[in-house]
Structures are given as C-alpha cells and as structure tokens.
Amino acid sequence: MNEIAKAAASPTKAFFVRMITRDITLEDCIFDLIDNSIDGAWKTEGSPPMTLEPHEGLSKYDIRIEADPNKFSILDNCGGMSLDQAVEYAFSFGRKIADHADGYSIGVYGIGMKRAVFKLGNKIRIRSTYRDEHGGRHSFAVPIVVSKWIENDEPPWDFDIDDDEPLENDGVEILVEDLNSGASEAFRNPSFLENLKRMIARDYSLHMSGGLKVALNGESIRARPIELRKSDEFSPMRMSYEEQIDASKKVTVEIIGGMAALPYDDNEPPEDRSRDRERISGWYIACNGRIVLAADKTDVSGWGSDDLPSWHGQYTGFLGIVLFTSEDAESLPLTTTKRSVDRTSVVYRRALRPHMRDVSRAWIDYTNWRKQDLAEAKKKEAETRSIPIHQIQAQSSTKLPNLTVKPRQKMANVNYSVSRERMKELARELGNINMSYKDVGLRSFDYMYSDYVGED
Ligand SMILES: Nc1ncnc2c1ncn2[C@@H]1O[C@H](COP(=O)(O)OP(=O)(O)OP(=O)(O)O)[C@@H](O)[C@H]1O
Ligand SMILES: [Mg+2]
C-alpha cells in the first residue's frame, strides 16, 4: 500500500491550556504551588523521609500567598530553582521518563506549576533567585502572557527567560495578573479564602508541625495537629510495614487509627451536635507527608464497600491516617491532581484490605456495642484525653473497652413530637431549660408512672 499523505496529530497549545486546567479545582492548583515550594525546601535542606517524629526540619521556610480579585502571588524562601532546571525541565509539560522524582518529593508528573498558573490567569511572571554550587547568587524571570503564547503552535514550544532583580531571599515568586474570572471571583469571596485557609491547615499539618510557616493575605495559618484520644481502656492502633516495588524502590506504609472525638449520642438533637466532630472524622491519606485525602467517608477508604457499611453519623469520632512514604514519589498511590488516591494501586489496595478495613470494622462494632450501655460507654469515653499521633505506641489493633452487657430486658421505644416551645416550657418547669428532650420525656414518663402505677 502506498502512503498518500499524513494526518496531522500535533497538539495545540490551546488544547494543553484547556485540558490540563479542566479537572482540577483552584484550591488544588494553589496546593500544587505550595507542594513545589515544600519540595524546594526539602531539596535545600537534604530531604529526609517524612516521619511523624517531632522535627524542626522546615522551620527556616516560609510561604506567603496573596490573593485578591486582581492578582495572585506566592513567594517562598525555599532555595529557588536554578537556571538549568528552568531551561531543561521546569517549564516542559510532563517529566521525561528518565527524570526521576526522587528525594521524597511530592512532585511526580511535571505538570503542577504550569497547570496552576494557567488556571489562575493570563499574565504570569515566575521569578527565581538561587545559589550555584560555588555560592554565586543568580536571578531570572519567566514572563508568560498565555493569550500571546497560544497564538503560535509551531514547535519548539518555549518561554523566554529574562535577567531579573534578585528576590530578598533565595526562592521562587510567582505572580499572576489578569486573573481568569473563576479565580477572581473566588478571591473576592471571603468564605473561599476562609475555606482555603482551613484546607491548608489540614493538608499541610505534618509540614507545619515540622516548622513550615504559611500565610494567606498576611495572616499566618495555624496548623491543626492530628490527635487521637487515649486512656487505659481506649488506645489507638499503629502499625507499619514496607512494600517492595522492585529491587530499588520501596514504599513505607504506616497506619494509625482510633477515636479522635467523642462519638455522637443517639439522643442528642441533631442541631446540638458539633459539626466539627463529624467534619474531622474519617480516613486521611498522606503521600510523602502531604495529605491528599482528608476525612474521607466514601468507598475510596472502604466505607460502603465489601463488608463495611456506608458512613453513618453513628461512626463520628473515628479517625484513621495512612502515611505512604517513598524516596520514589512515582511509587506512591497518588492521582495527578493530588486530591485522592489511585485506587488501582496495589500498594493502596493492600493497605485498604485488610488493614484499614479492620480498623474501621473495630470502630463500627464498638459504636454498635456502646448503644447497649450508653451511660457506661460515655463515662469511659469522657475519661480519654487527646495525644499527638507521634506519641501513639505500636499496637496491631485498636483497643476499645469491653462493655459488659446488662441482661437484656425487652424495651419499648417512644417517639413523639411536641412543639419545641412546650418542650422548653416543661424543661424550665423541671428546673433546667437546657435539659435534653429525652430527659424531659423520661421525667414526664416517670411522673405519670408513679402516679398511675406506683413506684417500681
Ligand atoms: N517554588 C519552587 N522552588 C523550587 N523549584 C521549583 C518551584 N516551583 C517549581 N519548581 C521546579 O519546577 C519543576 C516543575 O514543577 P511542576 O509542579 O510543574 O512539576 P513537578 O513538581 O515536577 O511534578 P508535579 O506535576 O507532580 O507537581 C519542579 O520539579 C521544580 O524543579
Ligand atoms: Mg509540582
């Protein structure tokens, strides 16, 4: 057969810009930039594996983010990227097969920074100040105007690199102006910014406990440490093992789980339940220290799959965390957006079953069990105190109290509605306006019972 022509298959720049920014949230794009700063900091510091042991390895490093409806910027003092790095791969789309993600980084794919700046806006300036191996200080800037850059698809694709004034500290600054409407609207919205702060505190809590400082619009973000509750009768589980990927690559897996907050009481009216307790509950997954899945209550972490029931308010209080750590970030069960785990990963599947499932199962069983002697269970739960996760001792399964079951008496449940006003009035007459509805009901029943039937 004779070839008569070739069908064009080269990509267009517009395709890249549209596609890579499509399925990622603005928050996750900003996190990609934070990840790069942290990778830079560890590289400068000499990256050790991220462990839970208290350390101050990141205490010299500072990331400042400014976001308003007109512009976005992120500035770090994490050592910067070198001119060689910029020329050779920092701006290319995707790492070459030969470029290994090493040094316990979170960067794997070679796309995060480009995707983030394209998602944010049109006028971009990436600046870097770094030291060469002889201690010489150099600076450069990469200005990009996306609307101009996409005009011409002819290869080679590249960006100009200009000489630049040095930054105050060695590091990277990324400025984005002419923001896309989605970014501009989000940064105008105080609740977006508030939520972003909360997510940073949660997903970088392991880095912040190692001293990393992050500020948004001039306000330092306070880390939210992960803690579990412990007493003589309650104690979280903690185990670790290694998965050998091939002769030279391995992933360390550490799993910790137990009670992080007091479970709900079935009789607490829903409006009295602190939403925070449920919000923090669930499974957390960290890859090289970065929390990629937080407070998960879906089948990704096993709820509602195999033999586990779907998440239910009854399980509130449970918290489990799995830390996957590897010198080779490609071996981690990461998705490209770093907002979930790759469920097809063998390393992840083996952590999920049996280990994570067993930890969830123990808690599910306990929350069923405690209903039989709620008063005793609540007493024991209240005796626990929170401890930081690094203080948890290795123990293969969660220790939970053995509640002795009282001889079963056939019970009748009463459920009726009255106006809240009348309920409160009666509670007040009974001496406590804040008395739970259940207690008002029980007191009323006892009153009628002793009047009509007599004392037990
Ligand atoms: N703040 C920074 N400090 C130092 N180097 C940086 C910084 N930001 C980016 N770089 C350099 O630019 C490169 C490209 O970043 P990019 O986020 O696009 O890809 P990646 O981090 O390699 O992989 P991933 O797509 O998984 O994030 C990084 O590997 C790093 O060398
Ligand atoms: Mg990156």
Short mmCIF file of C-alpha atoms and ligand atoms in Angstrom, two decimals:
data_model
loop_
_atom_site.label_atom_id
_atom_site.label_comp_id
_atom_site.label_asym_id
_atom_site.label_seq_id
_atom_site.Cartn_x
_atom_site.Cartn_y
_atom_site.Cartn_z
CA MET A 1 0.00 0.00 0.00
CA ASN A 2 1.30 3.46 -0.82
CA GLU A 3 1.20 6.24 1.67
CA ILE A 4 -0.52 9.20 0.10
CA ALA A 5 -0.42 11.72 2.96
CA LYS A 6 -0.03 12.11 6.73
CA ALA A 7 -2.83 13.05 9.11
CA ALA A 8 -1.76 15.89 11.42
CA ALA A 9 -1.63 14.83 15.06
CA SER A 10 0.47 17.51 16.73
CA PRO A 11 -1.04 19.01 19.85
CA THR A 12 -2.04 22.65 20.03
CA LYS A 13 -1.13 24.94 22.90
CA ALA A 14 -4.79 25.83 23.38
CA PHE A 15 -5.53 22.12 23.90
CA PHE A 16 -2.93 21.92 26.66
CA VAL A 17 -4.13 25.03 28.41
CA ARG A 18 -7.76 23.91 28.29
CA MET A 19 -7.26 20.26 29.11
CA ILE A 20 -4.80 20.40 31.94
CA THR A 21 -6.78 23.02 33.84
CA ARG A 22 -10.18 21.44 33.37
CA ASP A 23 -10.49 18.79 36.06
CA ILE A 24 -8.67 20.43 38.93
CA THR A 25 -10.01 22.87 41.46
CA LEU A 26 -8.47 26.25 42.13
CA GLU A 27 -7.59 25.11 45.64
CA ASP A 28 -5.69 22.10 44.34
CA CYS A 29 -3.81 24.29 41.85
CA ILE A 30 -2.68 26.52 44.69
CA PHE A 31 -1.66 23.39 46.59
CA ASP A 32 0.48 22.34 43.61
CA LEU A 33 2.42 25.58 44.05
CA ILE A 34 2.77 25.02 47.80
CA ASP A 35 3.96 21.45 47.07
CA ASN A 36 6.67 22.81 44.79
CA SER A 37 7.86 25.21 47.49
CA ILE A 38 7.99 22.36 50.01
CA ASP A 39 9.88 20.12 47.56
CA GLY A 40 12.29 23.03 47.11
CA ALA A 41 12.71 23.39 50.88
CA TRP A 42 13.43 19.69 51.36
CA LYS A 43 15.88 19.76 48.49
CA THR A 44 17.73 22.67 50.10
CA GLU A 45 17.58 21.00 53.50
CA GLY A 46 18.54 17.49 52.28
CA SER A 47 15.29 15.60 52.16
CA PRO A 48 14.72 13.04 54.87
CA PRO A 49 11.68 10.77 54.77
CA MET A 50 8.66 12.45 56.28
CA THR A 51 8.08 10.79 59.63
CA LEU A 52 5.72 11.59 62.44
CA GLU A 53 8.54 12.15 64.89
CA PRO A 54 8.72 15.78 66.02
CA HIS A 55 11.29 17.63 63.93
CA GLU A 56 12.16 21.19 63.08
CA GLY A 57 13.38 20.42 59.56
CA LEU A 58 11.21 23.05 57.90
CA SER A 59 11.45 25.81 60.49
CA LYS A 60 13.52 28.09 58.22
CA TYR A 61 10.92 28.05 55.47
CA ASP A 62 8.14 30.43 54.78
CA ILE A 63 5.45 30.51 52.08
CA ARG A 64 3.40 33.67 51.59
CA ILE A 65 0.31 33.69 49.44
CA GLU A 66 -1.58 36.82 48.47
CA ALA A 67 -4.91 36.51 46.67
CA ASP A 68 -7.27 39.33 45.75
CA PRO A 69 -9.71 39.82 42.86
CA ASN A 70 -6.96 41.41 40.71
CA LYS A 71 -3.87 39.35 41.38
CA PHE A 72 -2.40 36.26 42.95
CA SER A 73 1.12 35.71 44.22
CA ILE A 74 3.08 33.09 46.10
CA LEU A 75 6.55 33.78 47.47
CA ASP A 76 8.83 31.29 49.16
CA ASN A 77 12.32 31.28 50.63
CA CYS A 78 12.87 27.62 49.81
CA GLY A 79 16.06 27.93 47.76
CA GLY A 80 14.70 28.69 44.30
CA MET A 81 15.04 26.83 41.01
CA SER A 82 18.25 27.05 39.04
CA LEU A 83 18.54 28.40 35.52
CA ASP A 84 19.49 24.91 34.31
CA GLN A 85 16.36 23.47 35.89
CA ALA A 86 14.26 26.17 34.22
CA VAL A 87 15.90 25.65 30.83
CA GLU A 88 15.77 21.88 30.92
CA TYR A 89 12.56 20.77 32.56
CA ALA A 90 10.70 23.06 34.96
CA PHE A 91 8.63 24.54 32.12
CA SER A 92 8.16 21.48 29.97
CA PHE A 93 4.84 19.66 30.05
CA GLY A 94 5.48 16.38 31.81
CA ARG A 95 8.70 14.93 33.11
CA LYS A 96 10.79 12.78 30.81
CA ILE A 97 10.84 9.09 31.68
CA ALA A 98 14.48 9.46 32.69
CA ASP A 99 13.77 12.31 35.15
CA HIS A 100 13.19 10.52 38.37
CA ALA A 101 11.06 12.00 41.09
CA ASP A 102 13.42 11.38 43.94
CA GLY A 103 14.23 12.67 47.37
CA TYR A 104 10.84 12.01 49.00
CA SER A 105 9.24 14.73 46.86
CA ILE A 106 5.56 15.17 46.14
CA GLY A 107 6.24 16.35 42.58
CA VAL A 108 5.96 13.48 40.14
CA TYR A 109 4.35 14.36 36.85
CA GLY A 110 5.93 17.64 35.75
CA ILE A 111 2.67 19.47 35.21
CA GLY A 112 1.60 21.11 38.51
CA MET A 113 3.14 24.58 38.15
CA LYS A 114 2.06 25.08 34.54
CA ARG A 115 -1.45 23.88 35.27
CA ALA A 116 -1.72 26.16 38.30
CA VAL A 117 -0.65 29.35 36.58
CA PHE A 118 -2.83 28.69 33.53
CA LYS A 119 -5.80 28.06 35.79
CA LEU A 120 -5.16 31.31 37.65
CA GLY A 121 -4.81 33.85 34.88
CA ASN A 122 -3.31 35.28 31.73
CA LYS A 123 -0.32 37.42 32.77
CA ILE A 124 2.24 35.38 34.64
CA ARG A 125 5.71 36.09 35.97
CA ILE A 126 7.78 33.36 37.59
CA ARG A 127 10.89 34.65 39.34
CA SER A 128 13.70 32.70 40.94
CA THR A 129 16.79 33.59 42.95
CA TYR A 130 19.19 30.73 43.73
CA ARG A 131 22.77 29.94 44.58
CA ASP A 132 25.04 27.94 42.30
CA GLU A 133 27.42 25.28 43.64
CA HIS A 134 30.10 27.96 44.21
CA GLY A 135 27.77 30.12 46.26
CA GLY A 136 27.15 32.68 43.47
CA ARG A 137 23.67 34.21 43.59
CA HIS A 138 21.65 34.40 40.36
CA SER A 139 18.18 35.55 39.40
CA PHE A 140 15.92 35.20 36.42
CA ALA A 141 12.29 35.64 35.48
CA VAL A 142 9.99 33.82 33.10
CA PRO A 143 7.21 36.12 31.88
CA ILE A 144 4.27 34.42 30.16
CA VAL A 145 1.24 36.01 28.55
CA VAL A 146 -0.92 32.99 27.86
CA SER A 147 -3.13 34.64 25.21
CA LYS A 148 0.01 35.54 23.23
CA TRP A 149 1.76 32.24 23.79
CA ILE A 150 -1.10 30.17 22.40
CA GLU A 151 -1.24 32.19 19.18
CA ASN A 152 1.51 30.17 17.55
CA ASP A 153 1.64 26.37 17.73
CA GLU A 154 4.84 25.95 15.74
CA PRO A 155 7.46 23.91 17.58
CA PRO A 156 9.64 24.27 19.54
CA TRP A 157 7.42 25.42 22.36
CA ASP A 158 9.32 27.52 24.85
CA PHE A 159 9.13 30.53 27.16
CA ASP A 160 11.60 33.41 27.30
CA ILE A 161 13.86 33.60 30.32
CA ASP A 162 14.93 37.13 31.32
CA ASP A 163 17.53 38.50 33.64
CA ASP A 164 15.88 39.79 36.85
CA GLU A 165 16.42 41.69 40.09
CA PRO A 166 17.20 39.34 42.98
CA LEU A 167 14.44 38.40 45.39
CA GLU A 168 15.11 39.24 49.02
CA ASN A 169 15.70 35.56 49.89
CA ASP A 170 16.67 32.62 47.71
CA GLY A 171 13.39 31.26 46.49
CA VAL A 172 10.65 31.49 43.93
CA GLU A 173 7.95 34.10 43.43
CA ILE A 174 5.02 33.53 41.11
CA LEU A 175 2.83 36.49 40.21
CA VAL A 176 -0.38 36.17 38.24
CA GLU A 177 -2.37 39.17 36.97
CA ASP A 178 -5.27 39.47 34.58
CA LEU A 179 -6.91 36.67 36.53
CA ASN A 180 -9.41 34.28 34.98
CA SER A 181 -12.94 35.08 36.07
CA GLY A 182 -13.23 31.93 38.23
CA ALA A 183 -10.10 32.83 40.19
CA SER A 184 -11.04 36.48 40.51
CA GLU A 185 -14.50 35.63 41.83
CA ALA A 186 -13.14 33.08 44.26
CA PHE A 187 -10.61 35.54 45.70
CA ARG A 188 -13.37 38.12 46.16
CA ASN A 189 -15.29 35.64 48.28
CA PRO A 190 -14.30 35.63 51.98
CA SER A 191 -15.69 32.13 52.50
CA PHE A 192 -13.48 30.76 49.70
CA LEU A 193 -10.45 32.27 51.39
CA GLU A 194 -11.55 31.03 54.82
CA ASN A 195 -12.02 27.53 53.47
CA LEU A 196 -8.66 27.65 51.67
CA LYS A 197 -7.01 28.52 54.96
CA ARG A 198 -8.72 25.63 56.69
CA MET A 199 -7.65 23.23 53.95
CA ILE A 200 -4.04 24.40 54.11
CA ALA A 201 -4.04 23.95 57.90
CA ARG A 202 -5.38 20.43 57.45
CA ASP A 203 -3.45 19.15 54.44
CA TYR A 204 -0.06 20.58 55.39
CA SER A 205 -0.39 19.88 59.10
CA LEU A 206 2.54 17.45 59.07
CA HIS A 207 4.79 20.04 57.39
CA MET A 208 3.64 22.82 59.68
CA SER A 209 4.36 20.70 62.71
CA GLY A 210 7.90 20.47 61.27
CA GLY A 211 8.11 24.27 61.43
CA LEU A 212 6.87 25.32 57.97
CA LYS A 213 5.13 28.70 58.00
CA VAL A 214 2.35 29.51 55.58
CA ALA A 215 0.47 32.82 55.43
CA LEU A 216 -2.53 33.85 53.36
CA ASN A 217 -3.12 37.56 52.78
CA GLY A 218 -0.76 38.41 55.62
CA GLU A 219 -2.36 36.10 58.14
CA SER A 220 -0.33 33.15 59.44
CA ILE A 221 -2.14 29.88 59.18
CA ARG A 222 -2.12 27.82 62.32
CA ALA A 223 -1.57 24.09 61.87
CA ARG A 224 -4.30 21.78 63.00
CA PRO A 225 -2.43 18.92 64.63
CA ILE A 226 -3.84 15.44 64.26
CA GLU A 227 -4.60 13.90 67.63
CA LEU A 228 -6.27 10.75 68.88
CA ARG A 229 -7.82 10.02 72.26
CA LYS A 230 -6.37 7.57 74.72
CA SER A 231 -6.98 6.18 78.19
CA ASP A 232 -6.35 2.86 79.93
CA GLU A 233 -9.28 1.38 78.09
CA PHE A 234 -9.03 3.16 74.76
CA SER A 235 -5.92 3.14 72.71
CA PRO A 236 -5.38 3.78 69.00
CA MET A 237 -3.69 1.21 66.76
CA ARG A 238 -0.43 1.91 65.00
CA MET A 239 1.43 -0.33 62.61
CA SER A 240 3.90 -0.01 59.78
CA TYR A 241 5.32 -2.20 57.06
CA GLU A 242 7.21 -1.93 53.81
CA GLU A 243 6.09 -2.71 50.28
CA GLN A 244 8.93 -3.59 47.93
CA ILE A 245 8.01 -2.25 44.46
CA ASP A 246 11.09 -3.58 42.70
CA ALA A 247 14.74 -4.17 43.54
CA SER A 248 15.42 -0.48 44.16
CA LYS A 249 12.06 1.01 45.12
CA LYS A 250 10.01 0.62 48.24
CA VAL A 251 7.12 2.34 49.95
CA THR A 252 6.79 2.54 53.72
CA VAL A 253 3.20 2.33 54.92
CA GLU A 254 2.19 3.50 58.38
CA ILE A 255 -1.38 3.19 59.62
CA ILE A 256 -2.79 4.81 62.75
CA GLY A 257 -6.43 4.82 63.79
CA GLY A 258 -8.76 5.23 66.73
CA MET A 259 -11.04 7.70 68.45
CA ALA A 260 -10.36 11.36 67.66
CA ALA A 261 -13.54 12.87 69.09
CA LEU A 262 -16.37 11.74 71.31
CA PRO A 263 -19.00 9.84 69.33
CA TYR A 264 -22.49 11.21 68.99
CA ASP A 265 -25.13 10.29 71.46
CA ASP A 266 -28.19 8.98 69.61
CA ASN A 267 -30.38 11.18 71.74
CA GLU A 268 -28.55 14.41 71.06
CA PRO A 269 -30.81 16.51 68.86
CA PRO A 270 -29.01 16.92 65.51
CA GLU A 271 -28.85 20.70 65.91
CA ASP A 272 -26.88 20.29 69.14
CA ARG A 273 -24.20 18.09 67.58
CA SER A 274 -21.00 19.89 66.92
CA ARG A 275 -20.46 19.67 63.17
CA ASP A 276 -16.72 19.81 63.71
CA ARG A 277 -16.67 16.34 65.23
CA GLU A 278 -18.20 14.82 62.12
CA ARG A 279 -16.18 17.03 59.79
CA ILE A 280 -12.84 15.77 61.07
CA SER A 281 -13.93 12.12 61.21
CA GLY A 282 -12.92 9.58 58.57
CA TRP A 283 -9.80 8.38 56.84
CA TYR A 284 -6.80 10.55 55.94
CA ILE A 285 -4.20 9.54 53.38
CA ALA A 286 -0.81 11.23 53.19
CA CYS A 287 1.78 10.72 50.44
CA ASN A 288 5.28 11.86 51.39
CA GLY A 289 3.73 13.96 54.13
CA ARG A 290 1.09 15.70 52.02
CA ILE A 291 -2.49 14.86 52.96
CA VAL A 292 -4.16 14.02 49.65
CA LEU A 293 -7.41 12.68 51.05
CA ALA A 294 -8.92 14.09 54.22
CA ALA A 295 -11.75 12.95 56.47
CA ASP A 296 -12.89 10.50 53.80
CA LYS A 297 -16.20 8.79 54.40
CA THR A 298 -16.63 7.24 50.94
CA ASP A 299 -15.86 3.90 49.37
CA VAL A 300 -12.38 5.21 48.46
CA SER A 301 -11.43 4.41 52.04
CA GLY A 302 -13.70 1.38 52.23
CA TRP A 303 -16.99 2.71 53.61
CA GLY A 304 -19.93 1.03 51.92
CA SER A 305 -17.79 -1.50 50.09
CA ASP A 306 -17.19 -5.19 50.70
CA ASP A 307 -18.47 -5.98 54.14
CA LEU A 308 -18.36 -2.44 55.58
CA PRO A 309 -21.50 -0.32 55.87
CA SER A 310 -21.65 3.15 54.32
CA TRP A 311 -20.59 6.01 56.55
CA HIS A 312 -23.19 6.97 59.11
CA GLY A 313 -23.32 9.69 61.78
CA GLN A 314 -23.03 6.91 64.34
CA TYR A 315 -19.36 6.44 63.38
CA THR A 316 -18.49 10.06 64.19
CA GLY A 317 -15.35 10.29 66.26
CA PHE A 318 -13.32 7.82 64.23
CA LEU A 319 -10.10 8.98 62.62
CA GLY A 320 -7.59 6.89 60.71
CA ILE A 321 -4.50 8.02 58.86
CA VAL A 322 -2.31 6.16 56.39
CA LEU A 323 1.11 7.54 55.51
CA PHE A 324 2.73 6.33 52.32
CA THR A 325 6.36 7.36 52.14
CA SER A 326 8.83 6.69 49.36
CA GLU A 327 12.04 8.13 48.01
CA ASP A 328 10.50 7.46 44.60
CA ALA A 329 7.32 9.56 44.51
CA GLU A 330 6.12 7.70 41.44
CA SER A 331 5.58 4.60 43.57
CA LEU A 332 3.06 6.45 45.76
CA PRO A 333 -0.66 5.89 45.16
CA LEU A 334 -1.21 9.49 44.00
CA THR A 335 -3.67 10.86 41.48
CA THR A 336 -2.40 13.63 39.18
CA THR A 337 -4.45 16.27 40.99
CA LYS A 338 -3.14 15.04 44.37
CA ARG A 339 -6.64 15.19 45.73
CA SER A 340 -7.24 11.48 46.15
CA VAL A 341 -5.56 8.12 45.95
CA ASP A 342 -5.12 5.93 42.93
CA ARG A 343 -7.45 3.11 43.86
CA THR A 344 -5.94 0.74 41.34
CA SER A 345 -2.55 0.95 43.05
CA VAL A 346 -1.54 -2.37 44.57
CA VAL A 347 0.17 -0.59 47.46
CA TYR A 348 -3.08 1.18 48.27
CA ARG A 349 -5.28 -1.86 47.83
CA ARG A 350 -3.13 -3.86 50.19
CA ALA A 351 -3.35 -1.12 52.83
CA LEU A 352 -7.12 -0.90 52.39
CA ARG A 353 -7.63 -4.61 52.77
CA PRO A 354 -7.13 -5.96 55.28
CA HIS A 355 -5.58 -3.21 57.41
CA MET A 356 -7.77 -0.11 57.02
CA ARG A 357 -10.88 -2.23 56.81
CA ASP A 358 -10.05 -3.95 60.11
CA VAL A 359 -9.55 -0.61 61.86
CA SER A 360 -12.89 0.72 60.55
CA ARG A 361 -14.61 -2.54 61.48
CA ALA A 362 -13.42 -2.38 65.09
CA TRP A 363 -14.88 1.11 65.44
CA ILE A 364 -18.18 0.18 63.75
CA ASP A 365 -18.54 -2.75 66.13
CA TYR A 366 -17.77 -0.56 69.11
CA THR A 367 -20.35 2.06 68.14
CA ASN A 368 -22.98 -0.67 67.83
CA TRP A 369 -21.94 -2.19 71.12
CA ARG A 370 -21.93 1.06 73.08
CA LYS A 371 -25.66 1.54 72.46
CA GLN A 372 -26.34 -1.27 74.90
CA ASP A 373 -24.79 0.62 77.78
CA LEU A 374 -24.54 4.17 76.59
CA ALA A 375 -24.09 5.71 80.02
CA GLU A 376 -21.11 3.49 80.83
CA ALA A 377 -19.63 3.97 77.36
CA LYS A 378 -19.92 7.75 77.61
CA LYS A 379 -18.29 7.71 81.01
CA LYS A 380 -15.34 5.75 79.69
CA GLU A 381 -15.10 7.92 76.57
CA ALA A 382 -15.01 11.07 78.67
CA GLU A 383 -12.01 9.68 80.56
CA THR A 384 -9.85 9.70 77.41
CA ARG A 385 -7.52 12.56 76.53
CA SER A 386 -6.06 13.69 73.23
CA ILE A 387 -2.48 12.87 72.40
CA PRO A 388 -0.46 13.80 69.31
CA ILE A 389 -0.19 10.94 66.83
CA HIS A 390 3.58 10.64 67.10
CA GLN A 391 3.15 9.60 70.75
CA ILE A 392 0.98 6.62 69.88
CA GLN A 393 2.67 3.31 70.58
CA ALA A 394 2.75 0.49 68.05
CA GLN A 395 -0.17 -1.85 68.59
CA SER A 396 -1.70 -4.03 65.89
CA SER A 397 -5.36 -3.27 66.62
CA THR A 398 -7.42 -0.57 68.29
CA LYS A 399 -8.04 -1.16 71.97
CA LEU A 400 -11.66 -0.41 72.89
CA PRO A 401 -13.43 -1.01 76.19
CA ASN A 402 -15.24 -4.22 76.89
CA LEU A 403 -18.68 -3.14 77.91
CA THR A 404 -20.45 -5.72 79.97
CA VAL A 405 -23.88 -6.18 78.58
CA LYS A 406 -26.68 -5.99 81.09
CA PRO A 407 -29.24 -8.83 80.91
CA ARG A 408 -31.47 -7.93 78.05
CA GLN A 409 -34.80 -6.50 79.01
CA LYS A 410 -37.37 -6.03 76.28
CA MET A 411 -37.53 -2.32 75.73
CA ALA A 412 -40.19 -0.09 74.25
CA ASN A 413 -39.00 2.98 72.38
CA VAL A 414 -41.16 6.08 72.49
CA ASN A 415 -41.03 8.61 69.73
CA TYR A 416 -43.39 11.55 69.51
CA SER A 417 -43.29 15.19 68.54
CA VAL A 418 -44.46 18.18 70.52
CA SER A 419 -43.92 21.85 69.84
CA ARG A 420 -40.49 22.96 70.85
CA GLU A 421 -41.99 25.82 72.82
CA ARG A 422 -43.97 23.44 75.04
CA MET A 423 -40.95 21.16 75.42
CA LYS A 424 -38.79 24.08 76.58
CA GLU A 425 -41.54 25.31 78.92
CA LEU A 426 -41.72 21.92 80.56
CA ALA A 427 -37.93 21.69 80.77
CA ARG A 428 -37.91 25.06 82.54
CA GLU A 429 -40.56 23.89 84.98
CA LEU A 430 -38.44 20.81 85.63
CA GLY A 431 -35.62 23.14 86.65
CA ASN A 432 -33.32 23.18 83.59
CA ILE A 433 -34.26 24.85 80.34
CA ASN A 434 -31.37 23.07 78.63
CA MET A 435 -32.49 19.61 79.70
CA SER A 436 -32.32 17.20 76.73
CA TYR A 437 -35.64 16.32 75.12
CA LYS A 438 -35.02 12.73 76.03
CA ASP A 439 -34.67 13.59 79.72
CA VAL A 440 -37.80 15.70 79.68
CA GLY A 441 -39.60 12.71 78.14
CA LEU A 442 -38.23 10.27 80.71
CA ARG A 443 -39.08 12.55 83.62
CA SER A 444 -42.62 13.00 82.33
CA PHE A 445 -43.00 9.25 81.94
CA ASP A 446 -41.67 8.55 85.45
CA TYR A 447 -44.04 11.15 86.86
CA MET A 448 -47.08 9.59 85.22
CA TYR A 449 -45.87 6.10 86.05
CA SER A 450 -45.56 6.74 89.79
CA ASP A 451 -48.94 8.50 89.80
CA TYR A 452 -50.87 5.78 87.98
CA VAL A 453 -48.90 2.62 88.64
CA GLY A 454 -46.92 3.44 91.75
CA GLU A 455 -43.16 3.23 92.41
CA ASP A 456 -41.21 0.29 90.83
N1 LIG B 1 8.87 27.00 44.39
C1 LIG B 1 9.79 26.28 43.74
N2 LIG B 1 11.04 26.13 44.25
C2 LIG B 1 11.97 25.38 43.59
N3 LIG B 1 11.74 24.75 42.42
C3 LIG B 1 10.52 24.87 41.86
C4 LIG B 1 9.49 25.63 42.49
N4 LIG B 1 8.38 25.56 41.71
C5 LIG B 1 8.71 24.78 40.67
N5 LIG B 1 9.99 24.36 40.74
C6 LIG B 1 10.69 23.50 39.76
O1 LIG B 1 9.85 23.34 38.65
C7 LIG B 1 9.63 21.98 38.36
C8 LIG B 1 8.28 21.78 37.71
O2 LIG B 1 7.22 21.92 38.64
P1 LIG B 1 5.83 21.24 38.34
O3 LIG B 1 4.96 21.45 39.53
O4 LIG B 1 5.32 21.71 37.03
O5 LIG B 1 6.17 19.70 38.21
P2 LIG B 1 6.67 18.69 39.33
O6 LIG B 1 6.62 19.32 40.65
O7 LIG B 1 8.00 18.19 38.86
O8 LIG B 1 5.60 17.49 39.21
P3 LIG B 1 4.01 17.56 39.57
O9 LIG B 1 3.28 17.77 38.29
O10 LIG B 1 3.74 16.21 40.15
O11 LIG B 1 3.83 18.68 40.51
C9 LIG B 1 9.81 21.28 39.70
O12 LIG B 1 10.18 19.93 39.52
C10 LIG B 1 10.94 22.10 40.31
O13 LIG B 1 12.18 21.67 39.82
MG MG B 2 4.83 20.20 41.37
#
